Amino acid sequence: MKKYTYTEKKDTRSGFGAGLHEAGKKNENVVALCADLVGSLKMDAFIKDFPERFTQVGIAEANMIGIAAGMTINGKIPFTGTFANFSTGRVYDQIRQSVAYSNKNVKICASHAGLTLGEDGATHQILEDIGLMKMLPGMVVINPCDYNQTKAATMAIAEYEGPVYLRFGRPVIPVFTDPDQKFEIGKAWMVNEGTDVTIIATGHMVWKAIEAGEQLAELGIDAEIINIHTIKPLDDEAILKSVKKTGCVVTCEEHNKFGGLGESVARLLTTELPTPQEFVATNDTFGESGTPDQLMSKYGLDAVNIVEAVKKVIGRKKA
Amino acid sequence: MKHTIKELEDIASQIRRDIVRMVHGCQSGHPGASLGCADFFTALYFEVLNHKTDFTMEGVGEDLFFLSNGHISPVWYSTLAHAGYFDKSELATFRKLDSRLQGHPTTHEHLPGIRIASGSLGQGLSVAIGAALAKKLNGDQSHIFALLGDGELQEGQNWEAAMFAPFNKVDHLIASVDYNGQQIDGPTSKVLALDDLQAKFEAFGWHVINTDGNDMQAIVEGLHYAKTLTGKGKPILNLMSTQMGAGVDYMVGSHKWHGTAPNDEQLASALAQLPETLGDY
Ligand SMILES: Cc1ncc(C[n+]2csc(CCOP(=O)(O)OP(=O)(O)O)c2C)c(N)n1
C-alpha cells in the first residue's frame, strides 16, 4: 500500500474559496453570487479583491440560480454559493430549466454536503444531491476529496464551458493530494494499485478508503483504490480496467446509496462487466444532529465499514 | 391574565439561561434570535395560546404554532419544556447524537409540540396557511400562529403565501415577524433591504400591527389584540421589533451572534445577567 501522509487538516470549502479567488484573478468574467452564507462558503478573498464582481442575493436561492443563468448570456461565468441542500433540492426546477436544459455556463458550488455538516441536523444534511444533479442531462458532477483537489477543481471548472455541480464539505480533513495537481474533469485518480479488490471512493470517503487500504494490507488484502472525483461524466475506462483485474468492487460515498456514485458504477458494470459490488453509503435514511465523526460512525461511513464491505465482496467473488 | 408580567418576565429569564447553556453545551446553534424571541415565546405559550401539553399532532380545538425560522429551536425547546410538553432535563441533549432535540425542529424524532420540520427557510407561512384552511374546513375556530425571521422574508415562497392568505380570507392566522434587522452576512438593510414591510403586507391585504417584542407587557397585549382582529376576513401580521441577543449585553444587536456559541467565559458572563427563576435543567 502506497504511503499517504498529511501535515495539516483543512476544510474542502476553503479549497473552494481559494480556487474561486485564483479563478477570479485569471479570468475577469468569473463572477460569484451568494445567498447570505459568505463566511460559510469562504468567499471573502474573492469579494475583497473583486467586490464589483460579487452579488449578494440575500436568502433567495431560486432567484440566485435564475440571475446566474441570465449572467451567462453576456459571457459571465457565475459561481453560485450556498449549502448543498439549498443548492439542489431547493432550486431543482430553476436549475433544470434555466441552467441544464438551457445549457448555461453556471457553476453551482455547494458546501456542507452530507452528514459531516454535523449539528444542524437532517434539514441541512442533504444525502440526495449527487443523485438529483447527475440525473440532469448535461450536468457535470464533481465531489473532490481534500482541500488541494477542491481548489484545483474550482479552477478547472472555470475553464470548462457548461453547467457544473461542485460538491464539498464543512469539516477539516487531511490534506493529502498534490498542491500543484492539474485537475482533469472526468479522469479518475489512481490512489493505490492493487489486485484483490477495487475500492472506488469520492469526497470525504477517499481518506477513509486510504485508511481502510492500510488495514486491509495488514490482513494481506491488496486493494486498488481509485478516486472518482467526477461522478459525471464517469471515467468508465479506468473503472473497467481496474475491475477486470480485481474482479470485485466496493464504492464509498457520503450519500444515499440510492442515486449516488455506487449506482453509477453498478450501471456501468451491469452493462459492461457484471461484477460483485458492495456499497458503503447511507442506507435510504435522513441524517440527524451530532458531531461529524459520530455521524460517520453511526451511519456506517468509516474505514471499518469499508474493510467489512471488502471482506464481504471478496467472499462473493470466490463463491 | 394567567400570570403577572413579573412572572412572565421571570419565565423568560429562565428560558434565556437555558438558551445560552444549550448552545454552549454543544458549541453550536443559534443564540441571537433565540434570545430576542424569548419574550414572544413566553407570552405565547404561557398567556395567549389555547393549547394542551398532552400533545396530539392534530390539536383539535387548540391553537397551533408553527416556527418557520427553525434555527431558533433553543427558545422553542426551552419554552415547550417549561410549559410541560417534556421534561426539562432533555434540554441537555440539544444537538447531540440520538436526541429528540435536533438542531432544527423536526417531527422525525417525535418531540411533543412540533408539527412540521423547519430549518430550510421560507416554508412555514405556507404550512400555517394550510393548517388554518384545514381548521376552517373542520369548523374549528382556533387560531394559527406562526413566527418568521425578517431575513427569511427574502425567500420568495413567503410572498406567494402572503398573496394567497388575504385572497383566500385565511383570517384565523396571526403571523409574527422577528424584526431584529439582522441576518447571517450582516444587517438586513445591507444584505437585501426589506424596506417598508408594513406597506408591503398591507398592499397584499394583511392587517398589520406593530409590537415591541422585548417588552413583555407590550407583546402580551399585542398578541391578545391580534386575536381580537381575527375572523374579519384578513390575516394578521405582527411586525415585532426585537433585538438579536436581547438579555445578554455583549450579544445585543449584532449579527455576529446569529449562529455562534459562547465560550466558557462568555457563558459565565451571560448567566450572571440572567437570574435563575425556575431552576436550571
Ligand atoms: C433556504 C435556506 N437558505 C439558507 C439558510 C441558511 N440560514 C440559516 S439562518 C439564515 C439567516 C436568517 O436570517 P433571519 O431570518 O433574519 O434570522 P436571524 O438572523 O434573525 O436569526 C440563513 C441564511 C437556510 N437555513 N435555509
XYZ file of C-alpha atoms and ligand atoms in Angstrom:
626
model
C 0.000 0.000 0.000
C 1.383 3.342 -1.077
C 2.039 5.574 1.905
C -0.044 8.714 2.232
C 0.687 11.256 4.930
C -0.534 14.691 5.766
C 0.814 17.605 7.706
C -2.368 19.570 8.077
C -6.121 19.280 8.041
C -8.293 21.766 6.162
C -11.884 22.016 5.032
C -12.703 21.455 1.363
C -14.849 24.599 1.367
C -11.682 26.605 1.998
C -10.211 24.901 -1.066
C -13.208 26.205 -2.972
C -12.663 29.711 -1.606
C -9.008 29.654 -2.622
C -9.812 28.237 -6.071
C -12.507 30.816 -6.673
C -10.066 33.579 -5.794
C -7.487 32.164 -8.239
C -10.080 31.702 -10.986
C -11.166 35.298 -10.414
C -7.606 36.539 -10.859
C -7.171 34.566 -14.070
C -10.419 35.432 -15.772
C -12.311 38.649 -15.293
C -15.534 37.011 -16.478
C -15.648 34.900 -13.347
C -18.351 36.292 -11.056
C -19.716 34.997 -7.759
C -23.122 35.004 -6.121
C -24.090 34.060 -2.593
C -27.318 33.685 -0.607
C -26.394 35.014 2.860
C -23.635 32.485 3.559
C -20.456 34.286 2.534
C -18.437 33.151 5.552
C -19.533 29.523 5.321
C -18.633 29.419 1.623
C -15.243 31.096 2.187
C -15.872 33.693 -0.494
C -14.217 36.554 1.425
C -10.966 36.673 -0.568
C -12.835 36.867 -3.878
C -15.167 39.553 -2.537
C -12.279 41.593 -1.165
C -10.408 41.674 -4.464
C -13.382 41.770 -6.829
C -16.235 43.483 -4.978
C -17.938 44.579 -8.179
C -17.972 41.001 -9.468
C -19.767 39.707 -6.386
C -23.554 39.675 -5.936
C -25.212 39.195 -2.568
C -28.713 37.971 -3.376
C -29.965 37.536 0.188
C -31.767 34.407 1.352
C -33.260 33.715 -2.063
C -31.669 30.719 -3.728
C -34.158 30.365 -6.584
C -33.548 33.969 -7.552
C -29.797 33.352 -7.342
C -29.892 30.470 -9.835
C -32.031 32.479 -12.238
C -29.758 35.535 -12.016
C -26.705 33.334 -12.559
C -28.278 31.792 -15.650
C -29.024 35.247 -17.014
C -25.495 36.475 -16.392
C -24.058 33.789 -18.661
C -25.836 35.336 -21.614
C -23.311 38.146 -21.734
C -20.297 35.985 -21.178
C -20.053 35.878 -17.399
C -19.049 32.679 -15.635
C -21.170 32.669 -12.480
C -20.246 30.630 -9.402
C -23.202 30.347 -7.040
C -22.577 29.524 -3.395
C -24.804 28.132 -0.665
C -25.223 24.884 1.302
C -25.679 21.731 -0.782
C -29.328 21.324 0.195
C -30.206 24.845 -0.849
C -28.046 24.466 -3.990
C -30.002 21.485 -5.291
C -33.315 20.350 -3.816
C -34.373 23.891 -3.035
C -33.859 25.062 -6.613
C -34.194 21.935 -8.680
C -36.531 23.233 -11.334
C -34.667 26.525 -11.632
C -31.514 24.505 -12.334
C -33.324 22.076 -14.587
C -34.918 24.655 -16.858
C -32.710 27.755 -16.692
C -29.322 26.059 -16.346
C -29.278 22.434 -17.526
C -31.889 22.426 -20.275
C -30.806 25.880 -21.432
C -27.174 24.717 -21.282
C -25.871 27.720 -19.371
C -22.351 28.030 -18.059
C -23.289 28.167 -14.366
C -21.108 26.615 -11.660
C -23.299 25.504 -8.770
C -20.973 25.339 -5.779
C -22.336 23.526 -2.779
C -20.851 23.408 0.685
C -21.818 21.472 3.829
C -22.816 18.414 1.810
C -23.625 15.177 3.583
C -23.631 14.098 7.219
C -20.422 15.922 8.110
C -22.346 19.175 8.276
C -22.956 17.890 11.809
C -25.093 19.505 14.477
C -27.527 21.415 12.258
C -29.139 18.066 11.537
C -31.200 16.472 8.800
C -32.870 19.588 7.408
C -29.458 20.739 6.245
C -27.687 17.404 5.628
C -28.522 16.508 2.073
C -27.660 12.929 1.087
C -29.528 13.012 -2.210
C -27.800 15.814 -4.104
C -25.467 13.695 -6.242
C -28.499 11.775 -7.475
C -30.510 14.910 -8.169
C -27.701 16.537 -10.107
C -26.427 13.535 -12.043
C -29.913 12.901 -13.408
C -29.898 16.227 -15.217
C -28.771 15.797 -18.826
C -25.502 17.619 -19.495
C -24.711 18.351 -15.845
C -21.132 17.659 -14.738
C -20.990 16.423 -11.117
C -17.773 16.739 -9.100
C -17.099 15.806 -5.455
C -13.423 16.424 -4.618
C -11.610 14.729 -1.737
C -9.458 17.326 0.026
C -8.507 20.981 0.124
C -5.991 20.801 -2.743
C -8.228 18.821 -5.041
C -11.173 21.143 -4.368
C -9.051 24.168 -5.158
C -7.818 22.594 -8.386
C -11.326 21.504 -9.351
C -12.703 25.004 -8.791
C -10.076 26.457 -11.102
C -10.697 23.739 -13.694
C -14.441 24.232 -13.897
C -13.929 27.928 -14.582
C -12.234 26.856 -17.806
C -14.834 24.271 -18.734
C -17.842 25.511 -20.733
C -21.155 24.166 -19.402
C -23.157 23.547 -16.240
C -21.294 22.021 -13.294
C -22.290 20.889 -9.805
C -19.330 21.096 -7.399
C -19.914 19.450 -4.023
C -17.729 19.987 -0.957
C -17.951 19.995 2.810
C -17.645 21.644 6.177
C -15.193 19.721 8.409
C -11.428 19.857 8.384
C -9.934 16.673 6.967
C -6.399 15.569 5.972
C -4.786 17.363 3.033
C -3.013 14.606 1.117
C -3.213 15.353 -2.604
C -0.633 17.271 -4.621
C -0.973 21.060 -4.179
C 0.116 21.603 -7.788
C -2.111 18.941 -9.335
C -3.752 19.533 -12.659
C -7.431 18.686 -12.288
C -8.883 16.854 -15.252
C -12.665 16.706 -15.265
C -13.827 13.125 -15.783
C -10.424 11.499 -15.167
C -10.140 9.118 -12.253
C -7.109 9.333 -9.946
C -5.305 6.088 -9.140
C -4.631 6.334 -5.416
C -3.157 2.861 -4.999
C -2.631 -0.028 -7.376
C -3.711 -3.420 -6.109
C -5.048 -6.759 -7.263
C -7.660 -8.148 -4.856
C -10.457 -5.586 -4.850
C -11.260 -2.198 -6.363
C -12.281 0.446 -3.854
C -13.874 3.428 -5.578
C -14.292 6.474 -3.366
C -15.386 10.074 -3.692
C -15.228 13.174 -1.467
C -14.563 12.765 2.229
C -14.568 8.978 1.802
C -11.262 8.922 -0.081
C -9.164 9.397 3.048
C -11.270 6.737 4.769
C -10.556 4.416 1.836
C -6.825 5.006 2.297
C -7.146 4.146 5.989
C -9.092 1.038 5.033
C -6.430 0.130 2.458
C -3.775 0.188 5.177
C -5.856 -2.027 7.437
C -6.521 -4.409 4.555
C -2.813 -4.610 3.746
C -2.217 -5.857 7.277
C -4.791 -8.561 6.611
C -2.946 -9.487 3.424
C -5.526 -7.938 1.102
C -4.083 -5.841 -1.702
C -6.655 -3.161 -2.503
C -6.693 -0.982 -5.574
C -8.060 2.428 -4.614
C -9.483 4.768 -7.198
C -10.648 8.277 -6.548
C -13.624 9.191 -8.675
C -13.918 12.928 -8.146
C -16.062 13.352 -11.245
C -19.201 11.284 -10.843
C -20.487 12.507 -14.146
C -19.115 12.007 -16.716
C -17.840 8.802 -15.146
C -14.386 7.508 -16.081
C -15.714 4.204 -17.477
C -12.364 3.157 -18.826
C -10.479 3.448 -15.529
C -13.182 1.576 -13.641
C -13.487 -1.260 -16.165
C -9.731 -1.668 -16.379
C -9.404 -1.994 -12.637
C -12.386 -4.271 -12.140
C -11.186 -6.592 -14.908
C -8.082 -7.090 -12.814
C -9.623 -7.352 -9.335
C -12.996 -8.940 -10.050
C -14.905 -7.120 -7.314
C -15.681 -3.581 -6.221
C -16.660 -1.510 -3.187
C -17.979 2.004 -3.726
C -17.742 4.615 -0.959
C -19.607 7.884 -0.704
C -21.148 10.221 1.863
C -24.520 9.986 0.156
C -27.583 7.783 -0.053
C -26.817 4.505 -1.784
C -29.881 5.258 -3.897
C -28.803 7.567 -6.683
C -25.161 8.004 -5.811
C -21.747 7.107 -7.193
C -22.321 3.442 -6.359
C -25.335 3.231 -8.608
C -23.437 4.895 -11.446
C -20.710 2.278 -11.104
C -23.285 -0.535 -10.898
C -24.971 0.707 -14.063
C -21.651 0.665 -15.884
C -20.710 -2.782 -14.623
C -24.068 -4.489 -15.247
C -23.914 -3.484 -18.882
C -20.184 -3.977 -19.492
C -18.778 -6.374 -16.924
C -21.144 -7.803 -14.284
C -19.160 -7.840 -11.025
C -19.894 -8.354 -7.312
C -20.243 -4.938 -5.700
C -20.817 -3.637 -2.169
C -21.962 -0.152 -1.256
C -20.567 1.932 1.577
C -23.153 4.702 1.656
C -26.104 5.785 3.762
C -28.995 3.387 3.569
C -32.048 5.373 2.458
C -32.177 7.485 5.586
C -32.146 11.088 6.717
C -29.312 12.182 8.980
C -29.520 13.801 12.410
C -27.650 16.124 14.758
C -24.281 15.029 16.107
C -20.598 15.634 15.554
C -19.290 14.706 12.092
C -17.270 11.795 13.466
C -20.171 10.409 15.475
C -22.430 10.566 12.450
C -19.963 8.947 10.055
C -19.629 6.117 12.519
C -23.343 5.723 13.295
C -24.298 5.703 9.614
C -21.607 3.244 8.593
C -19.184 5.504 6.742
C -15.910 4.669 8.479
C -12.789 2.792 7.408
C -14.030 -0.267 9.334
C -17.161 -0.315 7.225
C -15.042 -0.294 4.068
C -12.922 -3.145 5.425
C -16.056 -5.160 6.203
C -17.502 -4.482 2.765
C -14.238 -5.579 1.138
C -14.210 -8.866 3.035
C -17.785 -9.487 2.036
C -17.313 -8.696 -1.639
C -14.155 -10.807 -1.891
C -16.180 -13.664 -0.439
C -18.805 -13.204 -3.093
C -16.135 -13.214 -5.795
C -14.873 -16.625 -4.730
C -18.351 -18.080 -4.324
C -54.183 37.187 32.646
C -52.962 33.805 33.827
C -49.689 35.302 35.081
C -48.439 38.703 36.170
C -45.998 40.479 33.903
C -43.297 39.919 36.511
C -43.976 36.169 36.489
C -43.752 36.089 32.721
C -40.503 38.044 32.771
C -39.106 35.524 35.219
C -40.032 32.662 32.922
C -38.359 34.463 30.021
C -35.210 34.904 32.096
C -35.059 31.161 32.743
C -35.608 30.432 29.061
C -32.737 32.772 28.216
C -30.481 30.932 30.667
C -31.440 27.655 29.057
C -30.708 29.019 25.574
C -27.151 30.075 26.322
C -26.464 26.880 28.269
C -27.850 24.666 25.500
C -25.854 26.396 22.780
C -22.749 26.381 24.941
C -23.251 22.701 25.747
C -22.911 21.571 22.138
C -20.847 24.547 20.903
C -23.243 25.138 18.041
C -26.672 26.562 17.359
C -28.262 29.982 17.194
C -28.425 32.063 20.376
C -29.015 35.549 18.908
C -32.587 35.429 17.660
C -33.488 32.762 20.237
C -32.751 35.302 22.967
C -34.532 38.019 21.035
C -37.702 35.926 20.836
C -37.747 34.645 24.444
C -40.375 37.203 25.464
C -42.584 36.349 22.487
C -42.433 32.617 23.216
C -43.191 33.179 26.896
C -46.155 35.417 26.128
C -47.436 32.995 23.504
C -47.204 29.715 25.438
C -47.897 30.984 28.961
C -50.553 33.569 28.203
C -52.022 33.630 24.725
C -52.077 30.180 23.173
C -55.016 27.907 23.908
C -53.132 24.621 23.983
C -52.754 21.290 25.763
C -49.415 19.893 26.828
C -50.514 16.296 26.307
C -49.602 16.728 22.710
C -51.516 15.450 19.714
C -50.457 16.119 16.139
C -53.963 17.268 15.175
C -54.531 19.619 18.115
C -58.301 19.619 17.585
C -59.825 22.661 19.278
C -56.352 24.019 20.121
C -54.414 26.966 18.784
C -51.409 25.804 16.773
C -47.978 27.401 16.466
C -45.524 27.000 13.586
C -41.892 28.123 13.700
C -40.691 28.928 10.216
C -37.214 30.188 11.196
C -36.354 26.792 12.642
C -32.801 27.700 13.604
C -34.113 29.406 16.753
C -35.065 25.971 18.091
C -33.396 26.576 21.516
C -36.009 29.114 22.567
C -38.821 26.852 21.415
C -37.446 23.737 23.112
C -36.918 25.526 26.405
C -40.412 27.053 26.240
C -42.014 23.687 25.487
C -40.149 22.059 28.364
C -41.163 24.700 30.903
C -44.733 24.670 29.589
C -44.827 20.937 30.349
C -44.503 19.191 26.979
C -41.460 17.169 28.095
C -39.007 17.102 30.967
C -36.540 19.954 31.087
C -33.667 17.508 31.673
C -33.937 16.627 27.980
C -32.686 20.133 27.111
C -29.190 18.848 27.925
C -29.329 16.630 24.822
C -29.773 19.529 22.392
C -27.968 18.872 19.074
C -26.302 15.749 20.433
C -26.420 12.301 18.880
C -29.691 10.369 19.329
C -31.569 13.388 20.709
C -35.168 14.377 20.067
C -33.922 17.974 20.238
C -32.478 18.186 16.760
C -30.554 21.224 15.555
C -33.689 22.279 13.743
C -37.189 21.247 14.855
C -38.447 18.006 13.397
C -41.337 15.582 13.637
C -38.971 12.751 12.686
C -37.915 12.191 16.330
C -41.461 12.828 17.635
C -40.711 15.658 20.030
C -44.032 16.751 21.594
C -45.035 20.233 20.457
C -43.586 20.059 16.935
C -45.931 19.581 13.999
C -43.651 20.101 10.998
C -39.937 20.188 10.261
C -38.342 23.554 9.659
C -34.787 24.765 9.146
C -34.741 25.251 5.419
C -36.118 28.776 5.488
C -39.203 30.236 3.899
C -41.663 27.362 4.173
C -43.513 27.906 7.448
C -46.048 30.519 6.406
C -47.418 28.224 3.705
C -47.730 25.385 6.210
C -49.515 27.653 8.692
C -51.946 28.684 5.968
C -52.606 25.031 5.176
C -53.299 24.265 8.833
C -55.637 27.258 9.023
C -57.523 26.111 5.939
C -57.936 22.623 7.392
C -59.265 24.033 10.679
C -61.713 26.170 8.740
C -62.943 23.164 6.767
C -63.428 21.316 10.051
C -65.341 24.209 11.592
C -62.619 24.589 14.244
C -62.414 28.275 15.237
C -58.941 28.013 16.810
C -56.078 30.302 15.891
C -52.939 29.553 13.936
C -49.773 31.364 14.966
C -46.540 31.479 13.001
C -43.162 33.089 13.527
C -40.897 34.111 10.654
C -37.440 35.662 10.580
C -37.038 39.016 8.889
C -34.121 37.895 6.731
C -36.184 34.839 5.978
C -38.708 37.070 4.217
C -36.221 37.333 1.364
C -37.370 33.853 0.336
C -39.933 34.165 -2.446
C -42.256 31.488 -1.087
C -43.244 33.899 1.699
C -44.625 36.273 -0.868
C -46.580 33.534 -2.607
C -48.093 32.779 0.797
C -48.574 36.481 1.538
C -50.601 36.835 -1.648
C -52.619 33.682 -1.049
C -53.772 34.268 2.533
C -55.745 37.518 2.132
C -57.186 36.449 -1.224
C -58.479 33.274 0.379
C -59.623 35.039 3.570
C -57.393 32.991 5.843
C -58.403 35.119 8.805
C -57.562 32.960 11.825
C -53.891 33.326 11.091
C -51.542 35.525 13.141
C -48.045 35.619 11.678
C -45.316 37.411 13.616
C -42.067 38.642 12.125
C -38.955 38.641 14.299
C -37.901 42.078 13.120
C -34.379 42.208 14.553
C -32.809 43.706 11.437
C -30.012 41.118 11.329
C -29.158 38.012 9.328
C -26.002 35.932 8.791
C -23.990 38.184 6.475
C -24.889 41.426 8.258
C -27.760 43.828 8.873
C -30.736 43.028 6.673
C -30.633 46.626 5.405
C -27.201 45.924 3.854
C -27.787 42.373 2.587
C -31.158 42.864 0.900
C -33.301 45.543 2.458
C -36.893 44.726 3.367
C -37.797 48.431 3.378
C -41.366 49.211 4.355
C -42.643 45.792 5.394
C -45.850 47.229 6.788
C -46.742 48.829 3.470
C -45.778 45.680 1.583
C -48.011 43.392 3.646
C -50.844 45.921 3.670
C -50.641 46.126 -0.088
C -51.083 42.356 -0.164
C -54.210 42.699 2.012
C -52.979 41.885 5.520
C -53.982 43.655 8.721
C -50.612 44.762 10.114
C -49.913 45.610 13.762
C -46.633 46.688 15.357
C -45.377 45.443 18.717
C -42.244 45.715 20.822
C -41.154 42.110 21.108
C -38.848 42.705 24.042
C -41.424 44.423 26.259
C -43.482 41.726 27.997
C -46.499 43.909 28.626
C -46.488 45.112 25.026
C -46.111 41.677 23.490
C -48.848 40.105 25.638
C -51.233 42.936 24.840
C -50.232 42.882 21.186
C -50.944 39.170 20.793
C -54.262 39.442 22.640
C -55.206 42.363 20.429
C -54.212 40.366 17.351
C -56.646 37.650 18.424
C -59.476 40.201 18.513
C -58.709 41.093 14.899
C -59.199 37.555 13.604
C -62.328 36.338 11.864
C -62.729 39.584 9.955
C -61.634 38.467 6.519
C -57.921 39.335 6.789
C -54.830 37.514 8.048
C -52.927 39.386 10.769
C -49.255 40.289 10.572
C -47.487 41.230 13.791
C -44.365 43.223 12.946
C -42.481 42.612 16.148
C -39.350 44.633 16.736
C -36.781 42.693 18.744
C -33.092 42.820 19.449
C -30.846 39.993 18.469
C -29.271 38.689 21.673
C -31.704 40.502 23.991
C -30.785 39.901 27.634
C -27.081 39.279 27.123
C -25.300 42.626 26.810
C -22.398 41.572 24.618
C -24.703 39.863 22.121
C -27.245 42.635 21.729
C -27.866 43.913 18.239
C -25.071 42.081 16.438
C -25.434 39.616 13.575
C -22.195 38.041 14.848
C -24.298 36.174 17.431
C -26.726 34.808 14.865
C -25.119 31.372 14.987
C -22.119 31.450 17.322
C -21.839 29.626 20.631
C -20.426 31.383 23.704
C -17.212 30.069 25.269
C -16.925 29.286 28.998
C -16.140 32.845 29.997
C -18.888 34.298 27.832
C -21.329 31.767 29.255
C -20.499 32.826 32.806
C -20.983 36.464 31.895
C -24.344 35.711 30.238
C -25.604 33.673 33.192
C -24.634 36.447 35.597
C -27.083 38.694 33.735
C -29.956 36.202 33.693
C -31.443 35.223 37.057
C -32.316 31.562 37.530
C -36.020 31.603 38.301
C -37.489 28.158 37.635
C -34.417 26.007 38.204
C -31.814 25.110 35.600
C -32.150 21.827 33.711
C -33.414 28.054 2.448
C -32.333 28.411 3.388
N -31.312 29.168 2.953
C -30.295 29.479 3.785
C -30.297 29.042 5.066
C -29.121 29.357 5.990
N -29.566 30.311 7.008
C -29.934 29.930 8.248
S -30.459 31.195 9.206
C -30.135 32.309 7.976
C -30.391 33.772 8.216
C -31.790 34.033 8.637
O -31.988 35.384 8.871
P -33.207 35.831 9.780
O -34.456 35.208 9.291
O -33.192 37.304 9.861
O -32.898 35.166 11.184
P -31.947 35.749 12.351
O -30.623 36.090 11.757
O -32.621 36.936 12.896
O -31.861 34.611 13.305
C -29.640 31.665 6.835
C -29.269 32.343 5.599
C -31.379 28.246 5.487
N -31.458 27.746 6.716
N -32.383 27.958 4.631
